[in-house]
């Protein structure tokens, strides 16, 4: 039977690349994002044979998340794979100067949003005794860097949630994969620098950064490993990066 994947943050970056990879390989997709027109555009770019269902919501809005997931049509209720890809970095500043709205956005989206979505989907996986959840963490969740305290904290929370999910859900046959990428060329830096394209571009200059499709390929590998295998935790860097703030640039 065709497997159903639920992807948050599907409108851009890793989420979008994952949707494309899954679509090319015949998965049915529930595509979630805040921007309806971007979801529509993605949908139209996928092969016609792929069945998709779009959900427009912000993961930070608990009521919306619950309402939309709970009212999925029956044919879309059996979710096999959840990819928690929604998340962002807002700002880059020392703790004494941090913008509290940025902090709220990161904690609410990267941590609470991921929890809201997961909580709404996991019970049906428990019932079926089957499922696979992929949480997008970051190397920022492995090692804190200056000026990134709250973003790093939010990703450390994702690491803890992945570990906890694995502890609680392994008995129900559910696999948890935590993926921690280094720098990936996406809208990430543009969001972090609040639309400053030049500053964002600099992050990816002088070396070959990871591309979103590299992460999508990795995710695809993890969901197609033999049933006996759980890829629990993967850190992925570009060839030029050795630590969150160490990138060898020419
Ligand atoms: C993205 C990677 O190193 O910019 O999460 O925080 S990093």
PDB file of C-alpha atoms and ligand atoms in Angstrom:
ATOM      1  CA  UNK A   1       0.000   0.000   0.000  1.00  0.00           C
ATOM      2  CA  UNK A   2       1.221   3.511  -0.751  1.00  0.00           C
ATOM      3  CA  UNK A   3       2.705   5.094   2.327  1.00  0.00           C
ATOM      4  CA  UNK A   4       1.522   8.461   3.607  1.00  0.00           C
ATOM      5  CA  UNK A   5       4.072  11.045   4.736  1.00  0.00           C
ATOM      6  CA  UNK A   6       3.155  14.166   6.692  1.00  0.00           C
ATOM      7  CA  UNK A   7       5.696  16.954   6.182  1.00  0.00           C
ATOM      8  CA  UNK A   8       5.746  20.232   8.115  1.00  0.00           C
ATOM      9  CA  UNK A   9       7.620  23.209   6.727  1.00  0.00           C
ATOM     10  CA  UNK A  10       6.968  21.838   3.242  1.00  0.00           C
ATOM     11  CA  UNK A  11       6.965  25.249   1.572  1.00  0.00           C
ATOM     12  CA  UNK A  12      10.724  25.697   1.553  1.00  0.00           C
ATOM     13  CA  UNK A  13      14.168  24.278   2.217  1.00  0.00           C
ATOM     14  CA  UNK A  14      14.528  20.782   3.625  1.00  0.00           C
ATOM     15  CA  UNK A  15      10.765  20.215   3.938  1.00  0.00           C
ATOM     16  CA  UNK A  16      10.186  21.074   0.291  1.00  0.00           C
ATOM     17  CA  UNK A  17      13.112  18.973  -0.935  1.00  0.00           C
ATOM     18  CA  UNK A  18      11.836  16.057   1.140  1.00  0.00           C
ATOM     19  CA  UNK A  19       8.352  16.407  -0.359  1.00  0.00           C
ATOM     20  CA  UNK A  20       9.851  16.308  -3.856  1.00  0.00           C
ATOM     21  CA  UNK A  21      12.027  13.285  -3.056  1.00  0.00           C
ATOM     22  CA  UNK A  22       9.082  11.387  -1.564  1.00  0.00           C
ATOM     23  CA  UNK A  23       6.807  12.354  -4.454  1.00  0.00           C
ATOM     24  CA  UNK A  24       9.328  11.074  -6.995  1.00  0.00           C
ATOM     25  CA  UNK A  25       9.253   7.785  -5.154  1.00  0.00           C
ATOM     26  CA  UNK A  26       5.499   7.361  -5.056  1.00  0.00           C
ATOM     27  CA  UNK A  27       4.551   8.440  -1.531  1.00  0.00           C
ATOM     28  CA  UNK A  28       1.258  10.160  -0.818  1.00  0.00           C
ATOM     29  CA  UNK A  29       1.878  13.464   0.892  1.00  0.00           C
ATOM     30  CA  UNK A  30       0.242  15.676   3.457  1.00  0.00           C
ATOM     31  CA  UNK A  31       1.986  18.988   2.889  1.00  0.00           C
ATOM     32  CA  UNK A  32       1.883  21.546   5.688  1.00  0.00           C
ATOM     33  CA  UNK A  33       2.985  25.137   5.731  1.00  0.00           C
ATOM     34  CA  UNK A  34       1.959  28.672   6.517  1.00  0.00           C
ATOM     35  CA  UNK A  35       1.944  29.915   2.928  1.00  0.00           C
ATOM     36  CA  UNK A  36      -0.979  28.521   0.907  1.00  0.00           C
ATOM     37  CA  UNK A  37       0.341  29.815  -2.412  1.00  0.00           C
ATOM     38  CA  UNK A  38       3.718  28.152  -1.855  1.00  0.00           C
ATOM     39  CA  UNK A  39       2.009  24.856  -1.034  1.00  0.00           C
ATOM     40  CA  UNK A  40      -0.054  25.181  -4.204  1.00  0.00           C
ATOM     41  CA  UNK A  41       3.046  25.917  -6.243  1.00  0.00           C
ATOM     42  CA  UNK A  42       4.791  22.868  -4.774  1.00  0.00           C
ATOM     43  CA  UNK A  43       1.761  20.685  -5.424  1.00  0.00           C
ATOM     44  CA  UNK A  44       1.671  21.781  -9.076  1.00  0.00           C
ATOM     45  CA  UNK A  45       5.338  20.954  -9.520  1.00  0.00           C
ATOM     46  CA  UNK A  46       4.948  17.344  -8.341  1.00  0.00           C
ATOM     47  CA  UNK A  47       4.242  14.417 -10.676  1.00  0.00           C
ATOM     48  CA  UNK A  48       0.511  14.135 -11.405  1.00  0.00           C
ATOM     49  CA  UNK A  49       0.352  10.587 -10.115  1.00  0.00           C
ATOM     50  CA  UNK A  50       1.197  11.735  -6.575  1.00  0.00           C
ATOM     51  CA  UNK A  51      -1.741  12.220  -4.250  1.00  0.00           C
ATOM     52  CA  UNK A  52      -1.376  15.233  -1.995  1.00  0.00           C
ATOM     53  CA  UNK A  53      -3.400  16.945   0.684  1.00  0.00           C
ATOM     54  CA  UNK A  54      -2.464  20.448   1.818  1.00  0.00           C
ATOM     55  CA  UNK A  55      -2.866  21.802   5.324  1.00  0.00           C
ATOM     56  CA  UNK A  56      -2.287  25.504   5.867  1.00  0.00           C
ATOM     57  CA  UNK A  57      -1.343  26.268   9.444  1.00  0.00           C
ATOM     58  CA  UNK A  58       1.362  27.711  11.622  1.00  0.00           C
ATOM     59  CA  UNK A  59       2.772  25.001  13.906  1.00  0.00           C
ATOM     60  CA  UNK A  60       2.813  27.615  16.688  1.00  0.00           C
ATOM     61  CA  UNK A  61      -0.974  27.746  16.707  1.00  0.00           C
ATOM     62  CA  UNK A  62      -1.986  24.791  18.849  1.00  0.00           C
ATOM     63  CA  UNK A  63      -5.711  25.025  18.127  1.00  0.00           C
ATOM     64  CA  UNK A  64      -5.159  25.163  14.382  1.00  0.00           C
ATOM     65  CA  UNK A  65      -2.740  22.231  14.497  1.00  0.00           C
ATOM     66  CA  UNK A  66      -5.194  20.096  16.450  1.00  0.00           C
ATOM     67  CA  UNK A  67      -8.210  21.111  14.419  1.00  0.00           C
ATOM     68  CA  UNK A  68      -6.566  20.477  11.066  1.00  0.00           C
ATOM     69  CA  UNK A  69      -4.974  17.167  11.985  1.00  0.00           C
ATOM     70  CA  UNK A  70      -8.067  15.871  13.762  1.00  0.00           C
ATOM     71  CA  UNK A  71     -10.264  16.725  10.808  1.00  0.00           C
ATOM     72  CA  UNK A  72      -8.162  14.988   8.172  1.00  0.00           C
ATOM     73  CA  UNK A  73     -10.371  12.967   5.798  1.00  0.00           C
ATOM     74  CA  UNK A  74     -10.356   9.225   6.570  1.00  0.00           C
ATOM     75  CA  UNK A  75      -8.167   8.329   3.600  1.00  0.00           C
ATOM     76  CA  UNK A  76      -5.445  10.609   5.020  1.00  0.00           C
ATOM     77  CA  UNK A  77      -5.615   9.522   8.630  1.00  0.00           C
ATOM     78  CA  UNK A  78      -3.131   6.630   8.461  1.00  0.00           C
ATOM     79  CA  UNK A  79       0.113   8.541   8.568  1.00  0.00           C
ATOM     80  CA  UNK A  80       3.180   6.315   8.204  1.00  0.00           C
ATOM     81  CA  UNK A  81       5.903   8.960   8.307  1.00  0.00           C
ATOM     82  CA  UNK A  82       6.040  12.309  10.064  1.00  0.00           C
ATOM     83  CA  UNK A  83       8.804  14.708   9.066  1.00  0.00           C
ATOM     84  CA  UNK A  84       9.040  17.565  11.571  1.00  0.00           C
ATOM     85  CA  UNK A  85      10.860  20.018   9.375  1.00  0.00           C
ATOM     86  CA  UNK A  86       9.166  23.327  10.288  1.00  0.00           C
ATOM     87  CA  UNK A  87      11.489  25.593  12.229  1.00  0.00           C
ATOM     88  CA  UNK A  88      13.598  28.676  11.945  1.00  0.00           C
ATOM     89  CA  UNK A  89      16.316  30.809  13.472  1.00  0.00           C
ATOM     90  CA  UNK A  90      15.331  34.389  14.254  1.00  0.00           C
ATOM     91  CA  UNK A  91      18.150  36.816  14.883  1.00  0.00           C
ATOM     92  CA  UNK A  92      21.737  36.236  15.920  1.00  0.00           C
ATOM     93  CA  UNK A  93      22.694  38.229  18.992  1.00  0.00           C
ATOM     94  CA  UNK A  94      24.200  37.938  22.422  1.00  0.00           C
ATOM     95  CA  UNK A  95      21.914  36.996  25.278  1.00  0.00           C
ATOM     96  CA  UNK A  96      21.980  40.501  26.777  1.00  0.00           C
ATOM     97  CA  UNK A  97      20.724  41.984  23.502  1.00  0.00           C
ATOM     98  CA  UNK A  98      18.356  39.251  22.411  1.00  0.00           C
ATOM     99  CA  UNK A  99      14.971  40.207  21.042  1.00  0.00           C
ATOM    100  CA  UNK A 100      12.383  38.439  23.159  1.00  0.00           C
ATOM    101  CA  UNK A 101       9.971  38.184  20.248  1.00  0.00           C
ATOM    102  CA  UNK A 102      12.653  36.265  18.361  1.00  0.00           C
ATOM    103  CA  UNK A 103      13.066  33.965  21.342  1.00  0.00           C
ATOM    104  CA  UNK A 104       9.331  33.347  21.481  1.00  0.00           C
ATOM    105  CA  UNK A 105       9.227  32.591  17.761  1.00  0.00           C
ATOM    106  CA  UNK A 106      12.016  30.009  18.068  1.00  0.00           C
ATOM    107  CA  UNK A 107      10.773  28.308  21.209  1.00  0.00           C
ATOM    108  CA  UNK A 108       7.170  28.361  20.010  1.00  0.00           C
ATOM    109  CA  UNK A 109       7.961  27.037  16.534  1.00  0.00           C
ATOM    110  CA  UNK A 110      10.985  24.788  16.896  1.00  0.00           C
ATOM    111  CA  UNK A 111       9.937  23.240  20.207  1.00  0.00           C
ATOM    112  CA  UNK A 112       6.264  23.699  21.014  1.00  0.00           C
ATOM    113  CA  UNK A 113       5.140  23.500  17.385  1.00  0.00           C
ATOM    114  CA  UNK A 114       6.990  20.239  16.874  1.00  0.00           C
ATOM    115  CA  UNK A 115       5.356  18.895  20.033  1.00  0.00           C
ATOM    116  CA  UNK A 116       1.833  19.986  19.030  1.00  0.00           C
ATOM    117  CA  UNK A 117       2.082  18.285  15.641  1.00  0.00           C
ATOM    118  CA  UNK A 118       3.663  15.144  17.052  1.00  0.00           C
ATOM    119  CA  UNK A 119       1.116  14.855  19.857  1.00  0.00           C
ATOM    120  CA  UNK A 120      -1.727  15.037  17.356  1.00  0.00           C
ATOM    121  CA  UNK A 121      -0.275  12.319  15.123  1.00  0.00           C
ATOM    122  CA  UNK A 122       1.481   9.851  17.440  1.00  0.00           C
ATOM    123  CA  UNK A 123      -1.631   8.206  18.979  1.00  0.00           C
ATOM    124  CA  UNK A 124      -2.700   6.722  15.647  1.00  0.00           C
ATOM    125  CA  UNK A 125       0.836   5.397  15.131  1.00  0.00           C
ATOM    126  CA  UNK A 126       0.699   3.816  18.598  1.00  0.00           C
ATOM    127  CA  UNK A 127      -2.625   2.226  17.709  1.00  0.00           C
ATOM    128  CA  UNK A 128      -1.218   0.794  14.470  1.00  0.00           C
ATOM    129  CA  UNK A 129       2.029  -0.237  16.222  1.00  0.00           C
ATOM    130  CA  UNK A 130       3.936   1.323  13.347  1.00  0.00           C
ATOM    131  CA  UNK A 131       5.351   4.645  12.248  1.00  0.00           C
ATOM    132  CA  UNK A 132       8.482   6.670  11.699  1.00  0.00           C
ATOM    133  CA  UNK A 133       9.144  10.193  12.954  1.00  0.00           C
ATOM    134  CA  UNK A 134      12.009  12.261  11.615  1.00  0.00           C
ATOM    135  CA  UNK A 135      12.885  15.322  13.683  1.00  0.00           C
ATOM    136  CA  UNK A 136      14.997  18.035  12.097  1.00  0.00           C
ATOM    137  CA  UNK A 137      17.434  19.179  14.727  1.00  0.00           C
ATOM    138  CA  UNK A 138      20.700  20.957  13.912  1.00  0.00           C
ATOM    139  CA  UNK A 139      24.365  20.893  14.793  1.00  0.00           C
ATOM    140  CA  UNK A 140      23.276  23.843  16.943  1.00  0.00           C
ATOM    141  CA  UNK A 141      21.576  21.203  19.086  1.00  0.00           C
ATOM    142  CA  UNK A 142      24.906  19.434  19.606  1.00  0.00           C
ATOM    143  CA  UNK A 143      27.057  22.448  20.386  1.00  0.00           C
ATOM    144  CA  UNK A 144      26.088  25.948  21.472  1.00  0.00           C
ATOM    145  CA  UNK A 145      27.669  28.869  19.636  1.00  0.00           C
ATOM    146  CA  UNK A 146      28.018  32.528  20.626  1.00  0.00           C
ATOM    147  CA  UNK A 147      25.044  34.731  19.738  1.00  0.00           C
ATOM    148  CA  UNK A 148      22.913  31.668  19.057  1.00  0.00           C
ATOM    149  CA  UNK A 149      21.879  30.741  22.591  1.00  0.00           C
ATOM    150  CA  UNK A 150      18.149  30.517  22.120  1.00  0.00           C
ATOM    151  CA  UNK A 151      18.261  28.898  18.695  1.00  0.00           C
ATOM    152  CA  UNK A 152      20.766  26.370  20.072  1.00  0.00           C
ATOM    153  CA  UNK A 153      18.536  25.846  23.126  1.00  0.00           C
ATOM    154  CA  UNK A 154      15.547  25.177  20.896  1.00  0.00           C
ATOM    155  CA  UNK A 155      17.519  22.572  18.957  1.00  0.00           C
ATOM    156  CA  UNK A 156      18.869  21.006  22.158  1.00  0.00           C
ATOM    157  CA  UNK A 157      15.218  20.627  23.083  1.00  0.00           C
ATOM    158  CA  UNK A 158      14.604  18.851  19.780  1.00  0.00           C
ATOM    159  CA  UNK A 159      17.472  16.476  20.629  1.00  0.00           C
ATOM    160  CA  UNK A 160      15.862  15.742  24.020  1.00  0.00           C
ATOM    161  CA  UNK A 161      12.460  15.252  22.421  1.00  0.00           C
ATOM    162  CA  UNK A 162      13.906  12.799  19.890  1.00  0.00           C
ATOM    163  CA  UNK A 163      15.550  10.813  22.692  1.00  0.00           C
ATOM    164  CA  UNK A 164      12.386  10.862  24.770  1.00  0.00           C
ATOM    165  CA  UNK A 165      10.179   9.876  21.856  1.00  0.00           C
ATOM    166  CA  UNK A 166      12.467   6.927  21.194  1.00  0.00           C
ATOM    167  CA  UNK A 167      12.315   5.851  24.840  1.00  0.00           C
ATOM    168  CA  UNK A 168       8.533   6.078  24.944  1.00  0.00           C
ATOM    169  CA  UNK A 169       7.615   4.836  21.491  1.00  0.00           C
ATOM    170  CA  UNK A 170      10.023   2.006  20.671  1.00  0.00           C
ATOM    171  CA  UNK A 171       7.699  -0.384  22.512  1.00  0.00           C
ATOM    172  CA  UNK A 172       4.997   0.584  20.011  1.00  0.00           C
ATOM    173  CA  UNK A 173       7.097  -0.196  16.956  1.00  0.00           C
ATOM    174  CA  UNK A 174       7.677   3.468  16.112  1.00  0.00           C
ATOM    175  CA  UNK A 175      11.098   4.569  14.861  1.00  0.00           C
ATOM    176  CA  UNK A 176      12.583   7.956  15.700  1.00  0.00           C
ATOM    177  CA  UNK A 177      15.307   9.544  13.616  1.00  0.00           C
ATOM    178  CA  UNK A 178      17.024  12.738  14.715  1.00  0.00           C
ATOM    179  CA  UNK A 179      18.900  14.596  11.990  1.00  0.00           C
ATOM    180  CA  UNK A 180      21.350  17.383  12.791  1.00  0.00           C
ATOM    181  CA  UNK A 181      22.534  19.251   9.704  1.00  0.00           C
ATOM    182  CA  UNK A 182      25.238  21.884   9.566  1.00  0.00           C
ATOM    183  CA  UNK A 183      24.891  24.773   7.129  1.00  0.00           C
ATOM    184  CA  UNK A 184      22.367  24.011   4.375  1.00  0.00           C
ATOM    185  CA  UNK A 185      21.741  26.575   1.660  1.00  0.00           C
ATOM    186  CA  UNK A 186      18.082  27.482   2.186  1.00  0.00           C
ATOM    187  CA  UNK A 187      16.009  30.491   3.264  1.00  0.00           C
ATOM    188  CA  UNK A 188      17.354  29.756   6.761  1.00  0.00           C
ATOM    189  CA  UNK A 189      19.931  32.571   6.857  1.00  0.00           C
ATOM    190  CA  UNK A 190      17.608  35.029   5.172  1.00  0.00           C
ATOM    191  CA  UNK A 191      15.069  34.432   7.942  1.00  0.00           C
ATOM    192  CA  UNK A 192      17.793  34.575  10.592  1.00  0.00           C
ATOM    193  CA  UNK A 193      18.978  37.925   9.235  1.00  0.00           C
ATOM    194  CA  UNK A 194      15.440  39.219   8.761  1.00  0.00           C
ATOM    195  CA  UNK A 195      15.491  39.477   5.006  1.00  0.00           C
ATOM    196  CA  UNK A 196      19.040  40.787   4.602  1.00  0.00           C
ATOM    197  CA  UNK A 197      19.867  38.802   1.458  1.00  0.00           C
ATOM    198  CA  UNK A 198      23.469  39.980   1.249  1.00  0.00           C
ATOM    199  CA  UNK A 199      24.286  38.928   4.787  1.00  0.00           C
ATOM    200  CA  UNK A 200      22.489  35.625   4.222  1.00  0.00           C
ATOM    201  CA  UNK A 201      24.381  34.926   1.008  1.00  0.00           C
ATOM    202  CA  UNK A 202      27.718  35.423   2.778  1.00  0.00           C
ATOM    203  CA  UNK A 203      27.004  32.405   5.006  1.00  0.00           C
ATOM    204  CA  UNK A 204      27.198  30.179   1.933  1.00  0.00           C
ATOM    205  CA  UNK A 205      30.065  31.861   0.100  1.00  0.00           C
ATOM    206  CA  UNK A 206      33.575  30.475  -0.425  1.00  0.00           C
ATOM    207  CA  UNK A 207      32.667  26.791  -0.081  1.00  0.00           C
ATOM    208  CA  UNK A 208      30.073  24.318  -1.239  1.00  0.00           C
ATOM    209  CA  UNK A 209      27.323  24.146   1.392  1.00  0.00           C
ATOM    210  CA  UNK A 210      24.911  21.278   1.826  1.00  0.00           C
ATOM    211  CA  UNK A 211      21.811  21.499  -0.338  1.00  0.00           C
ATOM    212  CA  UNK A 212      18.309  20.714   0.920  1.00  0.00           C
ATOM    213  CA  UNK A 213      18.198  17.675  -1.354  1.00  0.00           C
ATOM    214  CA  UNK A 214      21.216  16.209   0.485  1.00  0.00           C
ATOM    215  CA  UNK A 215      19.117  16.127   3.638  1.00  0.00           C
ATOM    216  CA  UNK A 216      16.099  14.824   1.719  1.00  0.00           C
ATOM    217  CA  UNK A 217      18.263  11.968   0.389  1.00  0.00           C
ATOM    218  CA  UNK A 218      19.347  11.149   3.933  1.00  0.00           C
ATOM    219  CA  UNK A 219      15.764  11.192   5.204  1.00  0.00           C
ATOM    220  CA  UNK A 220      14.743   8.957   2.328  1.00  0.00           C
ATOM    221  CA  UNK A 221      17.502   6.528   3.233  1.00  0.00           C
ATOM    222  CA  UNK A 222      16.389   6.384   6.866  1.00  0.00           C
ATOM    223  CA  UNK A 223      12.796   5.555   5.977  1.00  0.00           C
ATOM    224  CA  UNK A 224      13.850   2.840   3.562  1.00  0.00           C
ATOM    225  CA  UNK A 225      16.356   1.065   5.783  1.00  0.00           C
ATOM    226  CA  UNK A 226      15.321  -2.515   6.587  1.00  0.00           C
ATOM    227  CA  UNK A 227      12.515  -2.753   9.138  1.00  0.00           C
ATOM    228  CA  UNK A 228      14.957  -4.082  11.758  1.00  0.00           C
ATOM    229  CA  UNK A 229      17.083  -0.906  11.486  1.00  0.00           C
ATOM    230  CA  UNK A 230      16.557   2.445  13.222  1.00  0.00           C
ATOM    231  CA  UNK A 231      18.844   5.241  12.105  1.00  0.00           C
ATOM    232  CA  UNK A 232      18.672   7.016  15.454  1.00  0.00           C
ATOM    233  CA  UNK A 233      20.795  10.110  15.111  1.00  0.00           C
ATOM    234  CA  UNK A 234      22.764  11.569  12.238  1.00  0.00           C
ATOM    235  CA  UNK A 235      24.979  14.647  12.086  1.00  0.00           C
ATOM    236  CA  UNK A 236      25.552  15.843   8.551  1.00  0.00           C
ATOM    237  CA  UNK A 237      28.023  18.502   7.441  1.00  0.00           C
ATOM    238  CA  UNK A 238      29.204  19.705   4.080  1.00  0.00           C
ATOM    239  CA  UNK A 239      32.719  18.595   3.222  1.00  0.00           C
ATOM    240  CA  UNK A 240      34.003  22.038   4.298  1.00  0.00           C
ATOM    241  CA  UNK A 241      32.447  22.229   7.758  1.00  0.00           C
ATOM    242  CA  UNK A 242      33.874  20.672  10.921  1.00  0.00           C
ATOM    243  CA  UNK A 243      31.870  22.325  13.720  1.00  0.00           C
ATOM    244  CA  UNK A 244      28.913  24.740  13.875  1.00  0.00           C
ATOM    245  CA  UNK A 245      31.163  27.796  13.540  1.00  0.00           C
ATOM    246  CA  UNK A 246      34.069  26.188  11.673  1.00  0.00           C
ATOM    247  CA  UNK A 247      33.751  26.351   7.932  1.00  0.00           C
ATOM    248  CA  UNK A 248      36.802  26.101   5.736  1.00  0.00           C
ATOM    249  CA  UNK A 249      36.357  28.837   3.144  1.00  0.00           C
ATOM    250  CA  UNK A 250      38.623  29.415   0.174  1.00  0.00           C
TER     251      UNK A 250
HETATM  252  C1  LIG B   1      21.470  25.352  11.026  1.00  0.00           C
HETATM  253  C2  LIG B   1      22.910  25.140  11.250  1.00  0.00           C
HETATM  254  O1  LIG B   1      25.073  25.962  12.254  1.00  0.00           O
HETATM  255  O2  LIG B   1      23.635  27.633  11.214  1.00  0.00           O
HETATM  256  O3  LIG B   1      20.686  24.831  12.021  1.00  0.00           O
HETATM  257  O4  LIG B   1      23.054  26.682  13.333  1.00  0.00           O
HETATM  258  S1  LIG B   1      23.679  26.419  12.054  1.00  0.00           S
END
